[in-house]
């Protein structure tokens, strides 16, 4: 089988690998499509791991399933890259993405590969069968959308929320659509005019990232690690508001705040990292029910052989979501 091996500094080599054999409870899946995440482009994060097969938003068709309870050959599935134990203290407190099992479980070799071996625990807990009307391409949004669902839940976003999303890239726009589905009032602050227009076309209010334009949100989600986003969040959040870190900023980054400013405004600072099995199911339901505009968000497609070009296209930010496909 062919796998796209990331070598560091944006370079990818297509390698021939041995076909993995599924052990008890494991599933072998033929990849059909896998989205590129912003984290696949963060060289400070990925280069130390190289050589590595990236891609953690894969969708495919089951080839072999070593268990009767599992999705059987021919079934189209979403594969979750990590799964929590569900029983440890982190899981019980709702921090399932911090669970040791979550960190230890991983698909082999990764999403940008012709074939993917799904470990038994991932297969048992978070291998979701796709409805016929959800395309492979749309289903690549399940994983990133699940992260958005978890972020919205942690920030208690509902139909009374005035949500400000800072950053109108793939994650910011997915957050916006998922929040609109909950009835929230959504503003997307984004420096690029074309992305503001896209946010507006999705039903949000696309505005420039200035204190005057964003109003007084009850919840701010930072879908960018930029320092200016932190300052805007702090300046604009309403009294009693929530500021959520939703994107990494880079090693050693620090942010400033006034202690009394937080205290007297009772601001809540929180973070949301990755997603669990409950979130992937909610994300699939949002997509299946037509709440997510995959046709507007997925702008570029590249075959597996051109994974390096796909990463370069995603890095160029000329489109929104870039997807690697099997053919
Ligand atoms: Zn990701
Ligand atoms: Zn756990």
PDB file of C-alpha atoms and ligand atoms in Angstrom:
ATOM      1  CA  UNK A   1       0.000   0.000   0.000  1.00  0.00           C
ATOM      2  CA  UNK A   2       1.045   3.601  -0.530  1.00  0.00           C
ATOM      3  CA  UNK A   3       1.458   6.045   2.340  1.00  0.00           C
ATOM      4  CA  UNK A   4       2.359   9.751   2.261  1.00  0.00           C
ATOM      5  CA  UNK A   5       5.228  10.146   4.704  1.00  0.00           C
ATOM      6  CA  UNK A   6       5.839  13.639   6.068  1.00  0.00           C
ATOM      7  CA  UNK A   7       9.588  14.309   6.222  1.00  0.00           C
ATOM      8  CA  UNK A   8       9.569  17.767   7.821  1.00  0.00           C
ATOM      9  CA  UNK A   9       9.733  21.306   6.382  1.00  0.00           C
ATOM     10  CA  UNK A  10       6.623  20.650   4.292  1.00  0.00           C
ATOM     11  CA  UNK A  11       8.172  17.768   2.322  1.00  0.00           C
ATOM     12  CA  UNK A  12       6.316  14.481   1.691  1.00  0.00           C
ATOM     13  CA  UNK A  13       7.506  11.218   0.123  1.00  0.00           C
ATOM     14  CA  UNK A  14       5.142   8.513  -1.156  1.00  0.00           C
ATOM     15  CA  UNK A  15       6.311   5.159   0.240  1.00  0.00           C
ATOM     16  CA  UNK A  16       5.262   1.595  -0.388  1.00  0.00           C
ATOM     17  CA  UNK A  17       4.371  -0.080   2.927  1.00  0.00           C
ATOM     18  CA  UNK A  18       3.339  -3.585   3.887  1.00  0.00           C
ATOM     19  CA  UNK A  19      -0.417  -4.139   4.125  1.00  0.00           C
ATOM     20  CA  UNK A  20      -1.328  -4.305   7.839  1.00  0.00           C
ATOM     21  CA  UNK A  21      -3.200  -7.408   9.008  1.00  0.00           C
ATOM     22  CA  UNK A  22      -6.051  -6.725  11.435  1.00  0.00           C
ATOM     23  CA  UNK A  23      -5.815  -8.582  14.759  1.00  0.00           C
ATOM     24  CA  UNK A  24      -8.842  -9.397  16.954  1.00  0.00           C
ATOM     25  CA  UNK A  25     -11.277  -6.475  17.079  1.00  0.00           C
ATOM     26  CA  UNK A  26      -9.296  -4.456  14.546  1.00  0.00           C
ATOM     27  CA  UNK A  27     -10.550  -3.099  11.240  1.00  0.00           C
ATOM     28  CA  UNK A  28      -8.728  -2.434   7.966  1.00  0.00           C
ATOM     29  CA  UNK A  29     -10.137   0.522   6.038  1.00  0.00           C
ATOM     30  CA  UNK A  30      -9.424   1.754   2.503  1.00  0.00           C
ATOM     31  CA  UNK A  31      -9.095   5.543   2.787  1.00  0.00           C
ATOM     32  CA  UNK A  32     -11.434   7.519   0.515  1.00  0.00           C
ATOM     33  CA  UNK A  33     -10.793  11.049   1.790  1.00  0.00           C
ATOM     34  CA  UNK A  34      -8.947  12.772   4.628  1.00  0.00           C
ATOM     35  CA  UNK A  35      -8.962  16.488   5.409  1.00  0.00           C
ATOM     36  CA  UNK A  36      -5.925  18.606   6.230  1.00  0.00           C
ATOM     37  CA  UNK A  37      -6.043  20.178   9.691  1.00  0.00           C
ATOM     38  CA  UNK A  38      -4.249  23.385  10.645  1.00  0.00           C
ATOM     39  CA  UNK A  39      -2.147  21.272  13.014  1.00  0.00           C
ATOM     40  CA  UNK A  40      -0.792  19.281  10.023  1.00  0.00           C
ATOM     41  CA  UNK A  41       0.813  22.563   8.920  1.00  0.00           C
ATOM     42  CA  UNK A  42       2.398  23.522  12.260  1.00  0.00           C
ATOM     43  CA  UNK A  43       6.040  22.688  11.618  1.00  0.00           C
ATOM     44  CA  UNK A  44       7.118  23.368  15.218  1.00  0.00           C
ATOM     45  CA  UNK A  45       4.695  20.586  16.204  1.00  0.00           C
ATOM     46  CA  UNK A  46       5.059  18.090  13.337  1.00  0.00           C
ATOM     47  CA  UNK A  47       8.719  18.328  12.283  1.00  0.00           C
ATOM     48  CA  UNK A  48      10.080  16.763  15.513  1.00  0.00           C
ATOM     49  CA  UNK A  49       7.729  13.783  14.873  1.00  0.00           C
ATOM     50  CA  UNK A  50       8.955  13.232  11.288  1.00  0.00           C
ATOM     51  CA  UNK A  51       9.114  10.872   9.481  1.00  0.00           C
ATOM     52  CA  UNK A  52       5.383  10.442  10.165  1.00  0.00           C
ATOM     53  CA  UNK A  53       2.163   9.771   8.239  1.00  0.00           C
ATOM     54  CA  UNK A  54      -0.105  12.729   9.006  1.00  0.00           C
ATOM     55  CA  UNK A  55      -3.876  13.010   8.564  1.00  0.00           C
ATOM     56  CA  UNK A  56      -6.410  12.589  11.362  1.00  0.00           C
ATOM     57  CA  UNK A  57      -9.711  13.279   9.594  1.00  0.00           C
ATOM     58  CA  UNK A  58     -10.058  10.060   7.560  1.00  0.00           C
ATOM     59  CA  UNK A  59     -13.111   8.496   5.959  1.00  0.00           C
ATOM     60  CA  UNK A  60     -13.087   5.217   4.051  1.00  0.00           C
ATOM     61  CA  UNK A  61     -14.580   1.823   3.255  1.00  0.00           C
ATOM     62  CA  UNK A  62     -14.111  -1.242   5.455  1.00  0.00           C
ATOM     63  CA  UNK A  63     -12.005  -3.950   3.769  1.00  0.00           C
ATOM     64  CA  UNK A  64     -11.624  -6.390   6.665  1.00  0.00           C
ATOM     65  CA  UNK A  65     -13.239  -6.481  10.107  1.00  0.00           C
ATOM     66  CA  UNK A  66     -11.957  -8.918  12.729  1.00  0.00           C
ATOM     67  CA  UNK A  67     -15.201  -9.161  14.713  1.00  0.00           C
ATOM     68  CA  UNK A  68     -18.921  -9.714  14.027  1.00  0.00           C
ATOM     69  CA  UNK A  69     -20.023  -6.614  15.958  1.00  0.00           C
ATOM     70  CA  UNK A  70     -17.880  -4.339  13.783  1.00  0.00           C
ATOM     71  CA  UNK A  71     -18.883  -2.528  10.576  1.00  0.00           C
ATOM     72  CA  UNK A  72     -18.540  -5.179   7.871  1.00  0.00           C
ATOM     73  CA  UNK A  73     -16.624  -5.012   4.547  1.00  0.00           C
ATOM     74  CA  UNK A  74     -18.127  -2.489   2.131  1.00  0.00           C
ATOM     75  CA  UNK A  75     -19.412  -0.195   4.908  1.00  0.00           C
ATOM     76  CA  UNK A  76     -18.442   3.489   4.602  1.00  0.00           C
ATOM     77  CA  UNK A  77     -17.041   4.733   7.890  1.00  0.00           C
ATOM     78  CA  UNK A  78     -15.611   7.693   9.748  1.00  0.00           C
ATOM     79  CA  UNK A  79     -12.529   6.718  11.779  1.00  0.00           C
ATOM     80  CA  UNK A  80     -11.674   8.580  14.962  1.00  0.00           C
ATOM     81  CA  UNK A  81      -7.914   8.822  15.482  1.00  0.00           C
ATOM     82  CA  UNK A  82      -7.992   8.626  19.289  1.00  0.00           C
ATOM     83  CA  UNK A  83     -10.508   7.321  21.842  1.00  0.00           C
ATOM     84  CA  UNK A  84     -10.741   7.754  25.632  1.00  0.00           C
ATOM     85  CA  UNK A  85     -11.173   4.976  28.225  1.00  0.00           C
ATOM     86  CA  UNK A  86     -14.388   6.514  29.556  1.00  0.00           C
ATOM     87  CA  UNK A  87     -13.617   5.453  33.134  1.00  0.00           C
ATOM     88  CA  UNK A  88     -10.590   7.357  34.462  1.00  0.00           C
ATOM     89  CA  UNK A  89     -10.795  10.527  36.531  1.00  0.00           C
ATOM     90  CA  UNK A  90     -10.186  12.753  33.471  1.00  0.00           C
ATOM     91  CA  UNK A  91     -12.957  11.032  31.531  1.00  0.00           C
ATOM     92  CA  UNK A  92     -15.380  11.215  34.465  1.00  0.00           C
ATOM     93  CA  UNK A  93     -14.722  14.957  34.827  1.00  0.00           C
ATOM     94  CA  UNK A  94     -15.457  15.562  31.134  1.00  0.00           C
ATOM     95  CA  UNK A  95     -11.813  15.918  30.077  1.00  0.00           C
ATOM     96  CA  UNK A  96     -11.793  12.742  27.976  1.00  0.00           C
ATOM     97  CA  UNK A  97      -9.309  14.250  25.508  1.00  0.00           C
ATOM     98  CA  UNK A  98      -6.756  14.405  28.342  1.00  0.00           C
ATOM     99  CA  UNK A  99      -7.196  10.698  29.184  1.00  0.00           C
ATOM    100  CA  UNK A 100      -4.023   8.555  28.996  1.00  0.00           C
ATOM    101  CA  UNK A 101      -5.847   6.073  26.747  1.00  0.00           C
ATOM    102  CA  UNK A 102      -6.837   8.914  24.403  1.00  0.00           C
ATOM    103  CA  UNK A 103      -3.182   9.836  23.990  1.00  0.00           C
ATOM    104  CA  UNK A 104      -2.095   6.194  23.564  1.00  0.00           C
ATOM    105  CA  UNK A 105      -4.629   5.099  20.919  1.00  0.00           C
ATOM    106  CA  UNK A 106      -3.776   5.935  17.318  1.00  0.00           C
ATOM    107  CA  UNK A 107      -4.600   4.755  13.821  1.00  0.00           C
ATOM    108  CA  UNK A 108      -1.861   3.094  11.751  1.00  0.00           C
ATOM    109  CA  UNK A 109      -0.072   4.577   9.941  1.00  0.00           C
ATOM    110  CA  UNK A 110      -2.220   7.751   9.656  1.00  0.00           C
ATOM    111  CA  UNK A 111      -4.930   9.265   7.487  1.00  0.00           C
ATOM    112  CA  UNK A 112      -2.811  10.072   4.427  1.00  0.00           C
ATOM    113  CA  UNK A 113      -2.436   6.409   3.507  1.00  0.00           C
ATOM    114  CA  UNK A 114      -4.092   4.053   1.045  1.00  0.00           C
ATOM    115  CA  UNK A 115      -5.037   1.689   3.892  1.00  0.00           C
ATOM    116  CA  UNK A 116      -5.609   2.440   7.577  1.00  0.00           C
ATOM    117  CA  UNK A 117      -5.539  -0.046  10.459  1.00  0.00           C
ATOM    118  CA  UNK A 118      -8.060   0.874  13.160  1.00  0.00           C
ATOM    119  CA  UNK A 119      -7.107  -0.425  16.652  1.00  0.00           C
ATOM    120  CA  UNK A 120      -9.709  -2.499  18.502  1.00  0.00           C
ATOM    121  CA  UNK A 121     -10.616   0.232  21.004  1.00  0.00           C
ATOM    122  CA  UNK A 122     -11.068   2.872  18.278  1.00  0.00           C
ATOM    123  CA  UNK A 123     -13.121   0.376  16.256  1.00  0.00           C
ATOM    124  CA  UNK A 124     -15.325  -0.409  19.257  1.00  0.00           C
ATOM    125  CA  UNK A 125     -15.887   3.166  20.443  1.00  0.00           C
ATOM    126  CA  UNK A 126     -15.664   5.562  17.515  1.00  0.00           C
ATOM    127  CA  UNK A 127     -15.888   3.980  14.073  1.00  0.00           C
ATOM    128  CA  UNK A 128     -19.095   5.500  12.734  1.00  0.00           C
ATOM    129  CA  UNK A 129     -21.120   4.135   9.824  1.00  0.00           C
ATOM    130  CA  UNK A 130     -21.978   6.916   7.363  1.00  0.00           C
ATOM    131  CA  UNK A 131     -25.503   7.439   6.025  1.00  0.00           C
ATOM    132  CA  UNK A 132     -25.680   7.122   2.213  1.00  0.00           C
ATOM    133  CA  UNK A 133     -26.532  10.794   1.703  1.00  0.00           C
ATOM    134  CA  UNK A 134     -23.375  12.018   3.509  1.00  0.00           C
ATOM    135  CA  UNK A 135     -20.534  12.144   0.962  1.00  0.00           C
ATOM    136  CA  UNK A 136     -16.988  10.983   1.740  1.00  0.00           C
ATOM    137  CA  UNK A 137     -15.845  14.567   1.378  1.00  0.00           C
ATOM    138  CA  UNK A 138     -18.477  15.995   3.741  1.00  0.00           C
ATOM    139  CA  UNK A 139     -17.673  13.240   6.249  1.00  0.00           C
ATOM    140  CA  UNK A 140     -14.053  14.450   6.489  1.00  0.00           C
ATOM    141  CA  UNK A 141     -15.558  17.385   8.414  1.00  0.00           C
ATOM    142  CA  UNK A 142     -16.779  15.085  11.227  1.00  0.00           C
ATOM    143  CA  UNK A 143     -13.510  15.239  13.191  1.00  0.00           C
ATOM    144  CA  UNK A 144     -12.908  19.012  12.999  1.00  0.00           C
ATOM    145  CA  UNK A 145     -16.619  19.685  13.558  1.00  0.00           C
ATOM    146  CA  UNK A 146     -16.568  17.402  16.612  1.00  0.00           C
ATOM    147  CA  UNK A 147     -13.849  19.649  18.086  1.00  0.00           C
ATOM    148  CA  UNK A 148     -16.174  22.620  17.481  1.00  0.00           C
ATOM    149  CA  UNK A 149     -19.117  20.832  19.125  1.00  0.00           C
ATOM    150  CA  UNK A 150     -17.000  20.133  22.184  1.00  0.00           C
ATOM    151  CA  UNK A 151     -15.837  23.757  22.296  1.00  0.00           C
ATOM    152  CA  UNK A 152     -19.421  25.021  22.053  1.00  0.00           C
ATOM    153  CA  UNK A 153     -20.531  22.630  24.803  1.00  0.00           C
ATOM    154  CA  UNK A 154     -17.684  23.662  27.092  1.00  0.00           C
ATOM    155  CA  UNK A 155     -18.572  27.330  26.545  1.00  0.00           C
ATOM    156  CA  UNK A 156     -22.269  26.509  27.158  1.00  0.00           C
ATOM    157  CA  UNK A 157     -23.326  28.079  23.849  1.00  0.00           C
ATOM    158  CA  UNK A 158     -27.092  28.029  23.274  1.00  0.00           C
ATOM    159  CA  UNK A 159     -29.823  30.184  21.730  1.00  0.00           C
ATOM    160  CA  UNK A 160     -29.221  32.967  24.262  1.00  0.00           C
ATOM    161  CA  UNK A 161     -25.517  33.315  23.386  1.00  0.00           C
ATOM    162  CA  UNK A 162     -23.932  36.205  21.533  1.00  0.00           C
ATOM    163  CA  UNK A 163     -20.925  34.318  20.155  1.00  0.00           C
ATOM    164  CA  UNK A 164     -17.838  35.987  18.738  1.00  0.00           C
ATOM    165  CA  UNK A 165     -15.556  33.679  16.763  1.00  0.00           C
ATOM    166  CA  UNK A 166     -12.160  35.238  16.091  1.00  0.00           C
ATOM    167  CA  UNK A 167     -10.606  33.782  12.937  1.00  0.00           C
ATOM    168  CA  UNK A 168     -12.633  32.863   9.842  1.00  0.00           C
ATOM    169  CA  UNK A 169     -10.592  29.892   8.625  1.00  0.00           C
ATOM    170  CA  UNK A 170     -11.890  26.311   8.409  1.00  0.00           C
ATOM    171  CA  UNK A 171     -12.371  25.934  12.171  1.00  0.00           C
ATOM    172  CA  UNK A 172     -13.857  29.380  12.751  1.00  0.00           C
ATOM    173  CA  UNK A 173     -16.419  28.849  10.000  1.00  0.00           C
ATOM    174  CA  UNK A 174     -17.323  25.357  11.267  1.00  0.00           C
ATOM    175  CA  UNK A 175     -17.792  26.757  14.785  1.00  0.00           C
ATOM    176  CA  UNK A 176     -20.028  29.455  13.298  1.00  0.00           C
ATOM    177  CA  UNK A 177     -22.274  26.985  11.474  1.00  0.00           C
ATOM    178  CA  UNK A 178     -22.527  24.648  14.470  1.00  0.00           C
ATOM    179  CA  UNK A 179     -23.404  27.607  16.730  1.00  0.00           C
ATOM    180  CA  UNK A 180     -26.008  28.909  14.273  1.00  0.00           C
ATOM    181  CA  UNK A 181     -27.616  25.454  14.380  1.00  0.00           C
ATOM    182  CA  UNK A 182     -28.047  26.003  18.151  1.00  0.00           C
ATOM    183  CA  UNK A 183     -29.754  29.344  17.563  1.00  0.00           C
ATOM    184  CA  UNK A 184     -26.846  31.477  18.789  1.00  0.00           C
ATOM    185  CA  UNK A 185     -26.205  34.952  17.393  1.00  0.00           C
ATOM    186  CA  UNK A 186     -22.828  34.571  15.664  1.00  0.00           C
ATOM    187  CA  UNK A 187     -20.208  37.140  14.664  1.00  0.00           C
ATOM    188  CA  UNK A 188     -17.002  36.087  12.893  1.00  0.00           C
ATOM    189  CA  UNK A 189     -14.088  38.534  13.165  1.00  0.00           C
ATOM    190  CA  UNK A 190     -11.632  38.015  10.326  1.00  0.00           C
ATOM    191  CA  UNK A 191      -9.129  40.301   8.570  1.00  0.00           C
ATOM    192  CA  UNK A 192      -9.733  38.838   5.075  1.00  0.00           C
ATOM    193  CA  UNK A 193     -12.651  40.270   3.133  1.00  0.00           C
ATOM    194  CA  UNK A 194     -13.395  37.050   1.179  1.00  0.00           C
ATOM    195  CA  UNK A 195     -13.653  35.056   4.402  1.00  0.00           C
ATOM    196  CA  UNK A 196     -15.875  37.680   6.030  1.00  0.00           C
ATOM    197  CA  UNK A 197     -18.171  37.413   3.001  1.00  0.00           C
ATOM    198  CA  UNK A 198     -18.197  33.623   3.317  1.00  0.00           C
ATOM    199  CA  UNK A 199     -19.063  33.865   7.032  1.00  0.00           C
ATOM    200  CA  UNK A 200     -21.931  36.186   6.160  1.00  0.00           C
ATOM    201  CA  UNK A 201     -23.161  33.838   3.424  1.00  0.00           C
ATOM    202  CA  UNK A 202     -23.319  31.060   6.043  1.00  0.00           C
ATOM    203  CA  UNK A 203     -25.637  33.169   8.213  1.00  0.00           C
ATOM    204  CA  UNK A 204     -23.136  34.723  10.616  1.00  0.00           C
ATOM    205  CA  UNK A 205     -22.062  38.364  10.714  1.00  0.00           C
ATOM    206  CA  UNK A 206     -18.623  38.658   9.104  1.00  0.00           C
ATOM    207  CA  UNK A 207     -16.800  41.719  10.468  1.00  0.00           C
ATOM    208  CA  UNK A 208     -13.318  43.195  10.688  1.00  0.00           C
ATOM    209  CA  UNK A 209     -11.437  42.236  13.855  1.00  0.00           C
ATOM    210  CA  UNK A 210     -11.839  45.555  15.653  1.00  0.00           C
ATOM    211  CA  UNK A 211     -13.399  46.312  19.039  1.00  0.00           C
ATOM    212  CA  UNK A 212     -15.952  48.634  17.379  1.00  0.00           C
ATOM    213  CA  UNK A 213     -17.103  45.972  14.904  1.00  0.00           C
ATOM    214  CA  UNK A 214     -17.458  42.919  17.164  1.00  0.00           C
ATOM    215  CA  UNK A 215     -19.885  44.316  19.759  1.00  0.00           C
ATOM    216  CA  UNK A 216     -20.176  42.813  23.225  1.00  0.00           C
ATOM    217  CA  UNK A 217     -20.199  38.998  23.037  1.00  0.00           C
ATOM    218  CA  UNK A 218     -21.116  36.714  25.935  1.00  0.00           C
ATOM    219  CA  UNK A 219     -18.772  34.021  24.580  1.00  0.00           C
ATOM    220  CA  UNK A 220     -15.564  34.496  22.576  1.00  0.00           C
ATOM    221  CA  UNK A 221     -13.900  31.520  20.875  1.00  0.00           C
ATOM    222  CA  UNK A 222     -10.361  32.033  19.594  1.00  0.00           C
ATOM    223  CA  UNK A 223     -10.064  30.019  16.379  1.00  0.00           C
ATOM    224  CA  UNK A 224      -6.625  31.500  15.794  1.00  0.00           C
ATOM    225  CA  UNK A 225      -3.519  31.580  17.932  1.00  0.00           C
ATOM    226  CA  UNK A 226      -2.696  35.165  16.935  1.00  0.00           C
ATOM    227  CA  UNK A 227      -1.778  37.499  19.790  1.00  0.00           C
ATOM    228  CA  UNK A 228      -4.138  40.196  18.481  1.00  0.00           C
ATOM    229  CA  UNK A 229      -7.062  37.785  18.897  1.00  0.00           C
ATOM    230  CA  UNK A 230      -6.418  37.530  22.635  1.00  0.00           C
ATOM    231  CA  UNK A 231      -6.399  41.308  22.994  1.00  0.00           C
ATOM    232  CA  UNK A 232      -9.649  41.595  21.025  1.00  0.00           C
ATOM    233  CA  UNK A 233     -11.299  38.863  23.116  1.00  0.00           C
ATOM    234  CA  UNK A 234     -10.344  40.586  26.351  1.00  0.00           C
ATOM    235  CA  UNK A 235     -11.440  44.000  25.089  1.00  0.00           C
ATOM    236  CA  UNK A 236     -14.811  42.846  23.792  1.00  0.00           C
ATOM    237  CA  UNK A 237     -16.119  40.110  26.138  1.00  0.00           C
ATOM    238  CA  UNK A 238     -19.202  41.208  28.059  1.00  0.00           C
ATOM    239  CA  UNK A 239     -19.250  41.160  31.888  1.00  0.00           C
ATOM    240  CA  UNK A 240     -19.606  37.563  33.050  1.00  0.00           C
ATOM    241  CA  UNK A 241     -18.398  36.347  29.658  1.00  0.00           C
ATOM    242  CA  UNK A 242     -16.388  33.307  28.612  1.00  0.00           C
ATOM    243  CA  UNK A 243     -13.173  33.422  26.581  1.00  0.00           C
ATOM    244  CA  UNK A 244     -12.203  30.062  25.112  1.00  0.00           C
ATOM    245  CA  UNK A 245      -8.800  29.167  23.670  1.00  0.00           C
ATOM    246  CA  UNK A 246      -9.659  26.913  20.734  1.00  0.00           C
ATOM    247  CA  UNK A 247      -6.381  27.003  18.765  1.00  0.00           C
ATOM    248  CA  UNK A 248      -2.747  26.562  19.819  1.00  0.00           C
ATOM    249  CA  UNK A 249      -0.468  29.595  19.623  1.00  0.00           C
ATOM    250  CA  UNK A 250       3.006  28.070  19.480  1.00  0.00           C
ATOM    251  CA  UNK A 251       5.627  27.003  21.999  1.00  0.00           C
ATOM    252  CA  UNK A 252       6.426  29.522  24.710  1.00  0.00           C
ATOM    253  CA  UNK A 253       3.722  32.001  23.671  1.00  0.00           C
ATOM    254  CA  UNK A 254       2.431  34.136  26.534  1.00  0.00           C
ATOM    255  CA  UNK A 255      -0.552  36.463  26.862  1.00  0.00           C
ATOM    256  CA  UNK A 256      -1.162  39.439  29.087  1.00  0.00           C
ATOM    257  CA  UNK A 257      -4.227  40.273  31.183  1.00  0.00           C
ATOM    258  CA  UNK A 258      -5.155  42.594  34.015  1.00  0.00           C
ATOM    259  CA  UNK A 259      -5.942  40.575  37.142  1.00  0.00           C
ATOM    260  CA  UNK A 260      -8.469  43.072  38.469  1.00  0.00           C
ATOM    261  CA  UNK A 261      -9.976  43.382  35.002  1.00  0.00           C
ATOM    262  CA  UNK A 262     -10.743  39.639  35.018  1.00  0.00           C
ATOM    263  CA  UNK A 263     -11.883  39.789  38.631  1.00  0.00           C
ATOM    264  CA  UNK A 264     -14.296  42.696  38.430  1.00  0.00           C
ATOM    265  CA  UNK A 265     -15.744  41.507  35.114  1.00  0.00           C
ATOM    266  CA  UNK A 266     -15.942  37.865  36.328  1.00  0.00           C
ATOM    267  CA  UNK A 267     -14.465  36.657  33.058  1.00  0.00           C
ATOM    268  CA  UNK A 268     -14.026  32.913  32.601  1.00  0.00           C
ATOM    269  CA  UNK A 269     -10.961  31.770  30.643  1.00  0.00           C
ATOM    270  CA  UNK A 270     -11.117  28.196  29.392  1.00  0.00           C
ATOM    271  CA  UNK A 271      -9.701  25.919  26.686  1.00  0.00           C
ATOM    272  CA  UNK A 272     -11.082  23.161  24.474  1.00  0.00           C
ATOM    273  CA  UNK A 273      -8.766  20.555  22.988  1.00  0.00           C
ATOM    274  CA  UNK A 274      -9.814  17.888  20.456  1.00  0.00           C
ATOM    275  CA  UNK A 275     -13.012  15.814  20.700  1.00  0.00           C
ATOM    276  CA  UNK A 276     -14.466  12.601  22.112  1.00  0.00           C
ATOM    277  CA  UNK A 277     -16.917   9.938  20.893  1.00  0.00           C
ATOM    278  CA  UNK A 278     -20.003  11.903  21.973  1.00  0.00           C
ATOM    279  CA  UNK A 279     -18.824  14.891  19.925  1.00  0.00           C
ATOM    280  CA  UNK A 280     -18.181  12.901  16.738  1.00  0.00           C
ATOM    281  CA  UNK A 281     -21.735  11.545  16.878  1.00  0.00           C
ATOM    282  CA  UNK A 282     -23.143  15.046  17.343  1.00  0.00           C
ATOM    283  CA  UNK A 283     -20.980  16.282  14.451  1.00  0.00           C
ATOM    284  CA  UNK A 284     -22.175  13.513  12.131  1.00  0.00           C
ATOM    285  CA  UNK A 285     -25.788  14.372  13.046  1.00  0.00           C
ATOM    286  CA  UNK A 286     -25.197  18.066  12.219  1.00  0.00           C
ATOM    287  CA  UNK A 287     -23.776  17.114   8.811  1.00  0.00           C
ATOM    288  CA  UNK A 288     -26.471  14.506   8.099  1.00  0.00           C
ATOM    289  CA  UNK A 289     -29.198  17.027   9.016  1.00  0.00           C
ATOM    290  CA  UNK A 290     -27.852  19.600   6.543  1.00  0.00           C
ATOM    291  CA  UNK A 291     -26.500  22.196   8.997  1.00  0.00           C
ATOM    292  CA  UNK A 292     -22.988  22.258   7.523  1.00  0.00           C
ATOM    293  CA  UNK A 293     -22.097  23.750   4.119  1.00  0.00           C
ATOM    294  CA  UNK A 294     -19.420  21.260   3.048  1.00  0.00           C
ATOM    295  CA  UNK A 295     -19.748  22.510  -0.537  1.00  0.00           C
ATOM    296  CA  UNK A 296     -18.667  26.019   0.506  1.00  0.00           C
ATOM    297  CA  UNK A 297     -16.018  24.991   3.034  1.00  0.00           C
ATOM    298  CA  UNK A 298     -14.161  22.298   1.042  1.00  0.00           C
ATOM    299  CA  UNK A 299     -12.378  24.201  -1.701  1.00  0.00           C
ATOM    300  CA  UNK A 300      -9.422  22.008  -2.765  1.00  0.00           C
ATOM    301  CA  UNK A 301      -8.883  18.293  -3.429  1.00  0.00           C
ATOM    302  CA  UNK A 302      -5.637  16.436  -4.162  1.00  0.00           C
ATOM    303  CA  UNK A 303      -4.953  12.720  -4.730  1.00  0.00           C
ATOM    304  CA  UNK A 304      -2.801  10.915  -2.138  1.00  0.00           C
ATOM    305  CA  UNK A 305       0.241  11.061  -4.472  1.00  0.00           C
ATOM    306  CA  UNK A 306       0.046  14.868  -4.300  1.00  0.00           C
ATOM    307  CA  UNK A 307      -0.133  15.184  -0.516  1.00  0.00           C
ATOM    308  CA  UNK A 308       2.857  17.553  -0.513  1.00  0.00           C
ATOM    309  CA  UNK A 309       1.025  19.889  -2.920  1.00  0.00           C
ATOM    310  CA  UNK A 310      -2.108  19.536  -0.787  1.00  0.00           C
ATOM    311  CA  UNK A 311      -0.206  20.665   2.320  1.00  0.00           C
ATOM    312  CA  UNK A 312       1.277  23.580   0.360  1.00  0.00           C
ATOM    313  CA  UNK A 313      -2.183  24.618  -0.836  1.00  0.00           C
ATOM    314  CA  UNK A 314      -3.517  24.498   2.715  1.00  0.00           C
ATOM    315  CA  UNK A 315      -0.540  26.545   3.928  1.00  0.00           C
ATOM    316  CA  UNK A 316      -1.104  29.166   1.206  1.00  0.00           C
ATOM    317  CA  UNK A 317      -4.585  29.825   2.670  1.00  0.00           C
ATOM    318  CA  UNK A 318      -5.930  30.420  -0.849  1.00  0.00           C
ATOM    319  CA  UNK A 319      -8.930  28.227  -0.064  1.00  0.00           C
ATOM    320  CA  UNK A 320     -10.621  27.053   3.133  1.00  0.00           C
ATOM    321  CA  UNK A 321     -10.544  23.269   3.544  1.00  0.00           C
ATOM    322  CA  UNK A 322      -8.159  21.030   1.593  1.00  0.00           C
ATOM    323  CA  UNK A 323      -8.927  17.309   1.290  1.00  0.00           C
ATOM    324  CA  UNK A 324      -6.629  14.453   0.242  1.00  0.00           C
ATOM    325  CA  UNK A 325      -8.452  11.710  -1.675  1.00  0.00           C
ATOM    326  CA  UNK A 326      -7.688   8.115  -2.651  1.00  0.00           C
ATOM    327  CA  UNK A 327      -7.997   8.809  -6.381  1.00  0.00           C
TER     328      UNK A 327
HETATM  329 ZN1  LIG B   1      -7.155  18.476  13.717  1.00  0.00          ZN
HETATM  330 ZN1  LIG B   2     -10.019   8.009  30.505  1.00  0.00          ZN
END
